[in-house]
CSV table of C-alpha atoms in Angstrom, one decimal:
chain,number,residue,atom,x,y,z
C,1,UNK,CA,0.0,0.0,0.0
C,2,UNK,CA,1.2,3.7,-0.8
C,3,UNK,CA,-0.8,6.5,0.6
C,4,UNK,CA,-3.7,4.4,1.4
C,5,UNK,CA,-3.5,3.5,-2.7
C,6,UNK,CA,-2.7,-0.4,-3.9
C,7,UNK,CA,0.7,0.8,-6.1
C,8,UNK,CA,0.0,0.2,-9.9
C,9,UNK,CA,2.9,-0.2,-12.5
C,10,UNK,CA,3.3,-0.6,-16.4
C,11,UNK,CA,3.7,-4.5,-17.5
C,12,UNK,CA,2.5,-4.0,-21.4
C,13,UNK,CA,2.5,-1.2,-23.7
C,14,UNK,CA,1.8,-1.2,-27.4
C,15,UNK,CA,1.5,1.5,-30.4
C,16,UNK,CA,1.4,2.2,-33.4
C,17,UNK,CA,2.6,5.5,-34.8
C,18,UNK,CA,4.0,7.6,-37.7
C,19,UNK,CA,7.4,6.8,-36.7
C,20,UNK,CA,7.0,2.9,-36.5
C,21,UNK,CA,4.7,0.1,-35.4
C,22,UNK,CA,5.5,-0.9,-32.2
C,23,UNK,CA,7.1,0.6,-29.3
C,24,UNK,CA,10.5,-0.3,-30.2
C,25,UNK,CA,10.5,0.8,-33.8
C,26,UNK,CA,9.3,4.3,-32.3
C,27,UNK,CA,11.6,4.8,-29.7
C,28,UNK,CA,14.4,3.6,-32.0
C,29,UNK,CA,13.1,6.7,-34.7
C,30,UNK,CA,13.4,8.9,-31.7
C,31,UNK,CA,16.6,8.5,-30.8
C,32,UNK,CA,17.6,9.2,-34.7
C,33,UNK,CA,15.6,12.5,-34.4
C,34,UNK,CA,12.7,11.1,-37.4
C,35,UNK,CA,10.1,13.2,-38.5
C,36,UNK,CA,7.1,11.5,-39.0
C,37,UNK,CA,5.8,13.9,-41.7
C,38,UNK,CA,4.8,13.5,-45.1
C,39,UNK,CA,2.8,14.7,-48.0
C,40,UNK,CA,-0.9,13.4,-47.4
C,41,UNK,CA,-1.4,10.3,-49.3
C,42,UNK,CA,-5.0,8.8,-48.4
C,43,UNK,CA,-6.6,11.6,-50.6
C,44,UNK,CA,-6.6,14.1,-52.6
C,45,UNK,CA,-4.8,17.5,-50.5
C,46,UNK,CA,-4.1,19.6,-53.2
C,47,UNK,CA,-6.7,22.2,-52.4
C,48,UNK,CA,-6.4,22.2,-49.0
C,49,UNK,CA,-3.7,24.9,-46.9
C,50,UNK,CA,-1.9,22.0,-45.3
C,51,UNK,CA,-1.6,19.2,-47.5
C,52,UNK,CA,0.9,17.2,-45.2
C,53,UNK,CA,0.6,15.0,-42.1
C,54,UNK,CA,2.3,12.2,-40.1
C,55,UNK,CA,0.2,9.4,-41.5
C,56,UNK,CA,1.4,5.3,-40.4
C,57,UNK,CA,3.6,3.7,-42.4
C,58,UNK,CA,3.9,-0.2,-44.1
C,59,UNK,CA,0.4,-0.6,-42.3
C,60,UNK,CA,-2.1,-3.1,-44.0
C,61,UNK,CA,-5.3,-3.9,-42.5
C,62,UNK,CA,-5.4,-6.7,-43.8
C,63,UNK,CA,-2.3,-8.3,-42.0
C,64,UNK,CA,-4.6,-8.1,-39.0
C,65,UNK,CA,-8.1,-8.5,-40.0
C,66,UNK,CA,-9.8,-10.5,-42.7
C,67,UNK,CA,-11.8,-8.0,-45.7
C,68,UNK,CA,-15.2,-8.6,-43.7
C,69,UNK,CA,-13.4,-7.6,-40.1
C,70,UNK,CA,-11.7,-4.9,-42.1
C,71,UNK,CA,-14.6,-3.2,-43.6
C,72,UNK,CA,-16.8,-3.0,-39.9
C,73,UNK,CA,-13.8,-1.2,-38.5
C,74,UNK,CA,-13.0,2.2,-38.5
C,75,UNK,CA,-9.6,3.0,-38.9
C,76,UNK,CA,-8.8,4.2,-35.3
C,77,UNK,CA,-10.8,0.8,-34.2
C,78,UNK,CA,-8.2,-1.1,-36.4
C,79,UNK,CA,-5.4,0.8,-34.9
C,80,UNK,CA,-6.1,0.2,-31.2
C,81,UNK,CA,-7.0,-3.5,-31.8
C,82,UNK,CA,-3.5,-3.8,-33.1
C,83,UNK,CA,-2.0,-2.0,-30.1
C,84,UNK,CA,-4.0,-4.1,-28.1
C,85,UNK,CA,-3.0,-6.9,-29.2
C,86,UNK,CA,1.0,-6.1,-29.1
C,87,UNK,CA,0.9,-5.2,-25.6
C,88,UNK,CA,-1.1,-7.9,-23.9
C,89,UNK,CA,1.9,-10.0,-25.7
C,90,UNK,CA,4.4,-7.4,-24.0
C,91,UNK,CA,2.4,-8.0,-20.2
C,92,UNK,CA,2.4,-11.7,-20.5
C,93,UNK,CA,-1.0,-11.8,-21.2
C,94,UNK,CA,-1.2,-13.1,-24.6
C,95,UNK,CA,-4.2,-15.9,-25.8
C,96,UNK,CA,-2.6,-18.6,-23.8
C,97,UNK,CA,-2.0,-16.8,-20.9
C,98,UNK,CA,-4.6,-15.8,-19.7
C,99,UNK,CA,-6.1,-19.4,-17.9
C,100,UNK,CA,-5.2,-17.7,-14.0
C,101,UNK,CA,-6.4,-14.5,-14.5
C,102,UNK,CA,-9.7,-13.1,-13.0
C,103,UNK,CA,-11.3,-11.3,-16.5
C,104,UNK,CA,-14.0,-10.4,-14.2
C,105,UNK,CA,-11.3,-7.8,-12.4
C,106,UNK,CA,-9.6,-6.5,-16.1
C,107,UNK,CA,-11.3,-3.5,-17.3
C,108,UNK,CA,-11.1,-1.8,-20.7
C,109,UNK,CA,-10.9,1.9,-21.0
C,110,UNK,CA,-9.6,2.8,-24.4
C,111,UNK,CA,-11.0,5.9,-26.8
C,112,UNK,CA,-10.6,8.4,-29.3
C,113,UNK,CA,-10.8,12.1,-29.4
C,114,UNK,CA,-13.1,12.0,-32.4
C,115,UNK,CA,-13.7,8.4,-33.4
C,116,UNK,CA,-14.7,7.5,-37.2
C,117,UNK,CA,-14.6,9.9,-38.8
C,118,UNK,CA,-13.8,8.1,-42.1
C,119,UNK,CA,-16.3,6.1,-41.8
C,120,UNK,CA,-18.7,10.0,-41.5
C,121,UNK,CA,-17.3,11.1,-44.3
C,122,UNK,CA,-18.1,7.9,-46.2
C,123,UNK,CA,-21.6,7.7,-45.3
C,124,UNK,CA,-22.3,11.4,-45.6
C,125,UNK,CA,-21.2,10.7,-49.6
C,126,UNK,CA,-23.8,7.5,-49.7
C,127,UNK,CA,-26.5,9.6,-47.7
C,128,UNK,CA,-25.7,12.4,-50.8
C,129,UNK,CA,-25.6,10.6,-53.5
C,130,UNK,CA,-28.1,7.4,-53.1
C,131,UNK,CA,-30.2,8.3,-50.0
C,132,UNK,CA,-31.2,7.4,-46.4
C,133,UNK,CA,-32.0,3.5,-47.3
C,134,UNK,CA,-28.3,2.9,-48.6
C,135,UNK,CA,-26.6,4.2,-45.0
C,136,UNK,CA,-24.5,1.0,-43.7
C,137,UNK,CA,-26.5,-0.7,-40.5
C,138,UNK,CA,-22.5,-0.7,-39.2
C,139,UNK,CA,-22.6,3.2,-39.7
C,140,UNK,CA,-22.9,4.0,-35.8
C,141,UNK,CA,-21.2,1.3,-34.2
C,142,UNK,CA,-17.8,1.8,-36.8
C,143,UNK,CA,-18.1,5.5,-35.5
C,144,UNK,CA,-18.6,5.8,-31.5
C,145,UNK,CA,-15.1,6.3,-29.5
C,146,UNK,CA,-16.4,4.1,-27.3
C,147,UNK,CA,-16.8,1.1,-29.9
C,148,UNK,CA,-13.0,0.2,-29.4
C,149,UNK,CA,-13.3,-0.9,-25.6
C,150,UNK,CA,-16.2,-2.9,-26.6
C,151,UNK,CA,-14.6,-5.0,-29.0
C,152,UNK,CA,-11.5,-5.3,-26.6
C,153,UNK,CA,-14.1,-7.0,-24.0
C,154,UNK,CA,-15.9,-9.1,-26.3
C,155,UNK,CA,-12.7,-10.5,-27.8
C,156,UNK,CA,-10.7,-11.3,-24.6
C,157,UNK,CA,-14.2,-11.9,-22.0
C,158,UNK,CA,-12.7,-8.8,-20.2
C,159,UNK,CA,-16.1,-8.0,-17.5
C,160,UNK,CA,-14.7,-5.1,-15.8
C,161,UNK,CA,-15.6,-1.5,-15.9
C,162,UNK,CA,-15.7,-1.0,-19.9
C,163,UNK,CA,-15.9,2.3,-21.4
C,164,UNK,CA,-13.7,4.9,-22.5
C,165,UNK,CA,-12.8,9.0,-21.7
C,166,UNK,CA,-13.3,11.6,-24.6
C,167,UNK,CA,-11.4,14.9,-23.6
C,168,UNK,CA,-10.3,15.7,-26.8
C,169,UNK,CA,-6.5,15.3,-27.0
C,170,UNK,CA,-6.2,14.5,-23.1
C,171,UNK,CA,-8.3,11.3,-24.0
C,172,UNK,CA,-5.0,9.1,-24.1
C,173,UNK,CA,-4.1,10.1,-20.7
C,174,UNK,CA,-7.5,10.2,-19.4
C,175,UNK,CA,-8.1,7.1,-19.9
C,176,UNK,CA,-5.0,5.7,-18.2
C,177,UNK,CA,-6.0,7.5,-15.1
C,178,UNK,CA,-9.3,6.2,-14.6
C,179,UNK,CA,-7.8,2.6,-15.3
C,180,UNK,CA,-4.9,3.7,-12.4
C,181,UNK,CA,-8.1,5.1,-10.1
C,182,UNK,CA,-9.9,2.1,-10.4
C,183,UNK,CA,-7.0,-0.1,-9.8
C,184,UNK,CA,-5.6,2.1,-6.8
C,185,UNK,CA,-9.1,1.6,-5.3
C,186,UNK,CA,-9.6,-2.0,-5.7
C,187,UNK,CA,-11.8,-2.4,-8.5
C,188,UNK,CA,-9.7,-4.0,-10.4
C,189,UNK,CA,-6.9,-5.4,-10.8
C,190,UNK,CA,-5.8,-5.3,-14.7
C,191,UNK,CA,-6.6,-2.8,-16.9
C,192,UNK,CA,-6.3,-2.4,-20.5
C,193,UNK,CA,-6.4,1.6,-21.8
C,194,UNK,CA,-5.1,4.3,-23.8
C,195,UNK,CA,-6.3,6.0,-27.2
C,196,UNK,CA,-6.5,6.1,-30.8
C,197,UNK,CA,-7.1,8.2,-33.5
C,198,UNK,CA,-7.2,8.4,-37.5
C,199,UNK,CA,-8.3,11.7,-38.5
C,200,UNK,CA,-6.1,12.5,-41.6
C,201,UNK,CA,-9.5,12.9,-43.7
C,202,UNK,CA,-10.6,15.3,-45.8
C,203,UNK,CA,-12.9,16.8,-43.0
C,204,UNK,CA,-10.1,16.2,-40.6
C,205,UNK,CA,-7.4,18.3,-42.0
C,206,UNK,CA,-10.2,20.9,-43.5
C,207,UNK,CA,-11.8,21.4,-39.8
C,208,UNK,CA,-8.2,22.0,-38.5
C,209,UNK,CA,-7.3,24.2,-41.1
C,210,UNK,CA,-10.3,26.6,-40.9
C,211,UNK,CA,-9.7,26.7,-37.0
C,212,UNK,CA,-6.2,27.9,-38.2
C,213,UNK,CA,-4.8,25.1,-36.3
C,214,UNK,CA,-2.7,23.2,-38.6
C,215,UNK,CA,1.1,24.2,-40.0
C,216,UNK,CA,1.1,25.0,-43.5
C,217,UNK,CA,4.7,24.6,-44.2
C,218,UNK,CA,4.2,22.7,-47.1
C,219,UNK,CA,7.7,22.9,-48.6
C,220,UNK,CA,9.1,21.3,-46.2
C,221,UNK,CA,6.8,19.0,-44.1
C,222,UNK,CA,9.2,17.3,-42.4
C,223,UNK,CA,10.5,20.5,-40.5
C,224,UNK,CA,7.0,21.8,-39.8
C,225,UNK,CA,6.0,20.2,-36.3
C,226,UNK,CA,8.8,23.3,-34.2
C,227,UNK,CA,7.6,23.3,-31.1
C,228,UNK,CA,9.2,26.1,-29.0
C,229,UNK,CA,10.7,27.8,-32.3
C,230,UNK,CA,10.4,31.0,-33.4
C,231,UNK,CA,8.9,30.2,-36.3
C,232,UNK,CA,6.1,27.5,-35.6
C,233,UNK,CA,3.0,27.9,-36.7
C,234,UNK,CA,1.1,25.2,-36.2
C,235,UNK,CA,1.0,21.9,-35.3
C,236,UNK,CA,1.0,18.7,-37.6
C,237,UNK,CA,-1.9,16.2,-37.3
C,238,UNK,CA,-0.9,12.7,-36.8
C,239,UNK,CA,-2.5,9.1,-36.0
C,240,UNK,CA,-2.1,5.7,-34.3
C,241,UNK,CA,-2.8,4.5,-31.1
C,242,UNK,CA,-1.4,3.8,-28.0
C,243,UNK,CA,-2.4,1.1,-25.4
C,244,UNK,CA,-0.6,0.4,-22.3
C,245,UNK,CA,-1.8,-2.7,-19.8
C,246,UNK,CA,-1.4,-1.4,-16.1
C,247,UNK,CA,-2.2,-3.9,-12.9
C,248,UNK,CA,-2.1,-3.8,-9.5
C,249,UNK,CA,2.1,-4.4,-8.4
C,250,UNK,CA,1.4,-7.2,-5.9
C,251,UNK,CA,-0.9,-9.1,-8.7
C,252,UNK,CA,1.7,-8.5,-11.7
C,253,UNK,CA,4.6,-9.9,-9.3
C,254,UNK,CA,2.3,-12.7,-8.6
C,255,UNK,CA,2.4,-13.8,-12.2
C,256,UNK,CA,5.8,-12.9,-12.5
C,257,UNK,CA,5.6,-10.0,-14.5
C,258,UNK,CA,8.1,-7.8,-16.3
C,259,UNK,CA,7.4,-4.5,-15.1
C,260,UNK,CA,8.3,-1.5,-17.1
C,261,UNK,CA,7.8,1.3,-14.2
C,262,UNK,CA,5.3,2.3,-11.8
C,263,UNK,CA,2.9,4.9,-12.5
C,264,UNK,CA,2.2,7.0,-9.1
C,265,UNK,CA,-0.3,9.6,-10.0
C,266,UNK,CA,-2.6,11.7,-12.1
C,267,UNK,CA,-3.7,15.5,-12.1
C,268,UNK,CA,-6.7,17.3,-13.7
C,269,UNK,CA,-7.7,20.4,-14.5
C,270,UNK,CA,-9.8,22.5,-16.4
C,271,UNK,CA,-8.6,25.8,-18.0
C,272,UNK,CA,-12.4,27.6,-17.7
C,273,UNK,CA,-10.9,29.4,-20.3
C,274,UNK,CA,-11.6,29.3,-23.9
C,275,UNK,CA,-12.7,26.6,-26.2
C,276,UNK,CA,-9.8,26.0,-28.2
C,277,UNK,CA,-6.8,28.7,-26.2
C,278,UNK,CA,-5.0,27.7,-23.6
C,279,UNK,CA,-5.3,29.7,-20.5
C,280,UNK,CA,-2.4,32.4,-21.6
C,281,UNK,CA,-0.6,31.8,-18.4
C,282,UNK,CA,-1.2,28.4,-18.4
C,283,UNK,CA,-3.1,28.5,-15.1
C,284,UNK,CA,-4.8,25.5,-15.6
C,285,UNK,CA,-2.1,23.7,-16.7
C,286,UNK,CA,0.0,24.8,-13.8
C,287,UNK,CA,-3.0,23.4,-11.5
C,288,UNK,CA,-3.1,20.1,-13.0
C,289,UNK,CA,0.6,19.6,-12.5
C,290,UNK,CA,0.6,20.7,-8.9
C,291,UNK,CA,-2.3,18.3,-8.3
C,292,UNK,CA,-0.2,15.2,-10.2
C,293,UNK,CA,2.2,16.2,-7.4
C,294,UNK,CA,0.1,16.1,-4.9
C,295,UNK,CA,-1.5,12.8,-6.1
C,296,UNK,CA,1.8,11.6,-6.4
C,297,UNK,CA,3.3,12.7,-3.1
C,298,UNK,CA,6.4,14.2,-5.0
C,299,UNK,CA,8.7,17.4,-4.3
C,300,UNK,CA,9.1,19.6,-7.8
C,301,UNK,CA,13.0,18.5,-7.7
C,302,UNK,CA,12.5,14.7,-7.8
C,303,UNK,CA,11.0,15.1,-11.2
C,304,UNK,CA,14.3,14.5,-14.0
C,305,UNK,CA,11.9,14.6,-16.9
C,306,UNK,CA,8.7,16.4,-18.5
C,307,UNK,CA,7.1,14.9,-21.7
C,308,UNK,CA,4.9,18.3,-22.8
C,309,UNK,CA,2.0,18.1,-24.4
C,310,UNK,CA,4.1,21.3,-26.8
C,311,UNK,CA,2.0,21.1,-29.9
C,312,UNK,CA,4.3,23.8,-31.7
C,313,UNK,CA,0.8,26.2,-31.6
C,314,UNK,CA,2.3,30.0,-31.1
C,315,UNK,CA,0.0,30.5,-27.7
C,316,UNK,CA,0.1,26.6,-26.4
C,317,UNK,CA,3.9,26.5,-26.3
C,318,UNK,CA,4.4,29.8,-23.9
C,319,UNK,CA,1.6,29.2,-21.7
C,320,UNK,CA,2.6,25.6,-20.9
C,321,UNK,CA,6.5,27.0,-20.4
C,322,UNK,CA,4.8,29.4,-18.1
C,323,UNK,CA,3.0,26.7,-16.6
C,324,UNK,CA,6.4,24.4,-15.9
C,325,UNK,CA,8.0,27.4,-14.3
C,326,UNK,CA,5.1,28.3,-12.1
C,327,UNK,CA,5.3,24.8,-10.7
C,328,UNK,CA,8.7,23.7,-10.4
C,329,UNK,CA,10.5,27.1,-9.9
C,330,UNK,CA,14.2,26.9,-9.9
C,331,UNK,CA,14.2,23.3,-10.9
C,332,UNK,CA,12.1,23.6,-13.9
C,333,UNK,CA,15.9,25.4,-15.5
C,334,UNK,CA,17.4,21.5,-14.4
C,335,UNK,CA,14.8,19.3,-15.6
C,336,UNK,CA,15.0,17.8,-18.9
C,337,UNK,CA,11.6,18.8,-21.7
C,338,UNK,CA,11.0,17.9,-24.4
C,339,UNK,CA,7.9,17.2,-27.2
C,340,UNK,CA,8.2,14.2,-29.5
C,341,UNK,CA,5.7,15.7,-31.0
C,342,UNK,CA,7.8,17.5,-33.1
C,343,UNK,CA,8.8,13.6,-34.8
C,344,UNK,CA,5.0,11.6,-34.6
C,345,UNK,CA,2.7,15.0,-35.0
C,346,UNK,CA,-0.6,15.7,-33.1
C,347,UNK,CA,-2.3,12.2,-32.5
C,348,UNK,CA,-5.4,14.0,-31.0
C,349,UNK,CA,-7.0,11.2,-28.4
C,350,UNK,CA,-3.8,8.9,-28.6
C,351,UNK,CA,-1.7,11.3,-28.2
C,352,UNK,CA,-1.5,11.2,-24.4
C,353,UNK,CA,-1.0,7.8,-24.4
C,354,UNK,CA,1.6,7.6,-27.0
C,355,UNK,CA,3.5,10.0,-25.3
C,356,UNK,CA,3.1,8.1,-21.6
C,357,UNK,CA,4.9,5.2,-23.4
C,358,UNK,CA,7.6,7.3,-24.4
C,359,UNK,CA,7.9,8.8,-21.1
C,360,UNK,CA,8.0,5.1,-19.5
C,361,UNK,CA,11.1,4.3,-22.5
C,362,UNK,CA,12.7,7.0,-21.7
C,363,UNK,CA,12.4,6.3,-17.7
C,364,UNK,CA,13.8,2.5,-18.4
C,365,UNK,CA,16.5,3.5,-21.0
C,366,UNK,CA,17.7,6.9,-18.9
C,367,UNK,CA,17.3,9.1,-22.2
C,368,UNK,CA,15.5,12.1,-22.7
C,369,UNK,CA,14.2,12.1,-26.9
C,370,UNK,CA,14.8,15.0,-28.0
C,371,UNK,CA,12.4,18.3,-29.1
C,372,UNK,CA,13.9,18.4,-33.3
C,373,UNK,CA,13.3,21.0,-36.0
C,374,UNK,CA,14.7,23.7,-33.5
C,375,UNK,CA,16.1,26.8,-35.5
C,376,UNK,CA,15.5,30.4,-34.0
C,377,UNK,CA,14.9,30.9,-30.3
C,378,UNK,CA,12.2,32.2,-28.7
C,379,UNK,CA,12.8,34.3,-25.5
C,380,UNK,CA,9.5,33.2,-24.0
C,381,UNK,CA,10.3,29.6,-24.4
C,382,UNK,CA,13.6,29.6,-22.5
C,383,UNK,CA,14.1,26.5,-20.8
C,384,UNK,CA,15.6,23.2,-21.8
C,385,UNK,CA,13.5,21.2,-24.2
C,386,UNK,CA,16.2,19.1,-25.3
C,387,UNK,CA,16.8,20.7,-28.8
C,388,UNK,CA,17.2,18.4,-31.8
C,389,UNK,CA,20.0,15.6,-30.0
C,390,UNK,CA,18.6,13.5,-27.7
C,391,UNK,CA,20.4,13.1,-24.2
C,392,UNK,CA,21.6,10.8,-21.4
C,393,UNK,CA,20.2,11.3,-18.0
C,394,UNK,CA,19.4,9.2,-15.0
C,395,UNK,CA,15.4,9.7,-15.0
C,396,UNK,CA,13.8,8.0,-12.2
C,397,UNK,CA,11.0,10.0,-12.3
C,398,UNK,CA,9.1,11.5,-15.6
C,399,UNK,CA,6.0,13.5,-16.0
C,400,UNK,CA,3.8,13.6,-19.0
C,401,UNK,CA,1.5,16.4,-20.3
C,402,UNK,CA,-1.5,16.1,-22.2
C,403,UNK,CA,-4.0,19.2,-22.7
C,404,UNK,CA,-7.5,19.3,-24.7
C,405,UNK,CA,-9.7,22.1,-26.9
C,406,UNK,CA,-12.6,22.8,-24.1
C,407,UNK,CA,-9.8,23.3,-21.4
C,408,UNK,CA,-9.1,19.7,-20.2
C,409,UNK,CA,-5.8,19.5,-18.8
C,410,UNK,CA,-4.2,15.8,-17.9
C,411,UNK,CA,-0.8,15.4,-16.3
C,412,UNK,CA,0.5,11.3,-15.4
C,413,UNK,CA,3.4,10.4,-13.0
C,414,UNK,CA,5.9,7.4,-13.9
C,415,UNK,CA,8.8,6.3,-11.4
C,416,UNK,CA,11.7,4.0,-12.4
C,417,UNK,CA,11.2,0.1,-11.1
C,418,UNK,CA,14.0,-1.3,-9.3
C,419,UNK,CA,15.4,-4.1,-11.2
């Protein structure tokens, strides 16, 4: 027990993302500083002000699903399913491993920022052109965020708490929390969560580019995603998933477990600010830091390393630096920062739980990945982000940010696990 709390670590983690298909293949692309970005190839761009984005790469749906399976899944359902899959292997908890565990105890919180939205944008076209009677009878389950937990429970007879968080592009990290919550309270004991997201669509990158959202440095798309530059002006939508499996400590060294790190603690907040600004002191960021602290039972100087949310947005990028130095005073000038977003792009409701896995590879590997495409400095982004080179540190404990349009504002705690 730790403040009253069952302790909770990481035994399984999965992903797939622009800069590879697994964990390993990411982190790998990290460490060489790889931009994830691209000219658009799922459709068309050419009209549109960005016509670049950090899409997957070498994925075929059809090396996971058969065409029936593959045509009742939305792409961010396909996604997850996949990352599912790769990290119950990672936990130990694979198809024929599973004979001792208690699936009524193993809940399933995974979901997406905006769901299917390929599958809206397909319908909408049969709706236009052939009328109400042609709509698929798959339309609305293919297209609820939720779907993707459902199919997780059905496939593996998972019976805990199933449902999933949508808080925009805190939705990753969200849902991770609740799954720590429930387990710290006794609800469970296993828990499956994370996000996903496949929103490179037509109406994807158009809705981000009339909110003015998206980088339009088209010439050059693999420099575009700059957070903390000068120059950025925008950030770069991405997509892929990310799925960690968290359990209860005592129940994963039961089964023998490898254990990747604890996670110790979550904070929340809400910006009650704009819709789509961050609070331009980064008030409620700052609050949902200090109450991840808190949760955590952690002094500002214990923390070696801060995954930020740093989208590479002109306003988002100085109100969360003002939010780390409100926090951590002094110490925030000796911790390590970074964004690897600046390499996989925006991944919307993964993104959180993309970047928790970096921030547990970087915990277990003692390097910070690095913040690339770094040019001209900005005075109001003046602390270290870990420019371009990534760098060697002991990190025993890393912090990861994750901030959503409507103000929701997610901040998770990860602490190195002896041996």
């Amino acid at each position: 027990m730790r403040n009253g709390t069952r302790r909770v670590v990481v035994t399984g983690m999965g992903a797939l993302t622009p800069l590879g298909n697994s964990p390993a293949a990411m982190w790998e692309a990290m460490m060489r500083g790889t931009s994830g970005a691209a000219p658009i190839t799922y459709f068309d761009a050419s009209e549109f002000a960005t016509r670049f984005a950090c899409e997957l790469k070498g994925y075929n749906a059809l090396d996971y699903f058969n065409r029936r399976e593959a045509r009742r899944l939305d792409r961010f359902a396909q996604y997850a399913l996949v990352a599912v899959e790769q990290a119950l292997a990672d936990a130990g908890l694979d198809s024929g491993n599973m004979t001792q565990l208690d699936r009524d105890r193993v809940g399933v919180i995974v979901g997406s920022g905006i769901g299917g939205i390929q599958v809206f944008n397909t319908q909408a076209n049969v709706m236009r052109d052939s009328g109400p009677r042609r709509i698929s009878p798959f339309f609305i389950p293919m297209l609820i965020p939720d779907i993707v937990s459902g199919h997780i429970s059905i496939k593996h007879k998972f019976r805990g708490p199933n449902y999933c968080v949508v808080s925009a592009c805190a939705t990753g990290s969200n849902n991770i929390g609740d799954v720590l919550m429930l387990i710290q309270r006794g609800t469970i004991d296993v828990g499956v969560c994370g996000g996903s997201e496949a929103a490179i669509s037509e109406m994807g990158i158009g809705g981000f580019n009339a909110l003015k959202a998206l980088s339009t440095r088209n010439d050059s798309p693999e420099a575009a995603s700059r957070p903390f530059d000068r120059t950025r002006d925008g950030f770069v939508l991405g997509e892929g998933a990310g799925i960690m499996v968290i359990e209860e400590m005592e129940h994963a060294r039961a089964r023998n477990a490898r254990i990747h790190a604890e996670i110790i603690g979550i904070g929340m907040s809400g910006d009650a600010n704009h819709v789509t600004a961050p609070h331009p002191e980064g008030e409620g960021a700052a609050l949902a830091m200090s109450n991840l602290l808190l949760d955590a039972n952690l002094r500002p100087e214990e923390v070696d390393y801060l995954n930020m949310h740093g989208t590479a947005t002109p306003l988002g990028d100085i109100a969360e630096t003002k939010a780390v130095k409100h926090v951590f005073k002094e110490h925030a000038r000796r911790m390590h920062l970074s964004s690897t977003k600046s390499m996989t792009g925006h991944l919307l409701g993964a993104a959180g739980a993309v970047e928790a896995i970096a921030t547990v590879m970087a915990v277990k590997n003692n390097r910070v990945p690095p913040t690339i495409n770094f040019r001209h400095a900005d005075p109001e982004c003046d602390l270290n982000y870990t420019f371009n080179t990534p760098q060697d540190r002991i990190i025993n404990v890393a912090l990861s940010n994750a901030f959503g349009f409507g103000g929701h504002n997610t901040s998770l705690a990860f602490r190195k696990y002896p041996g």
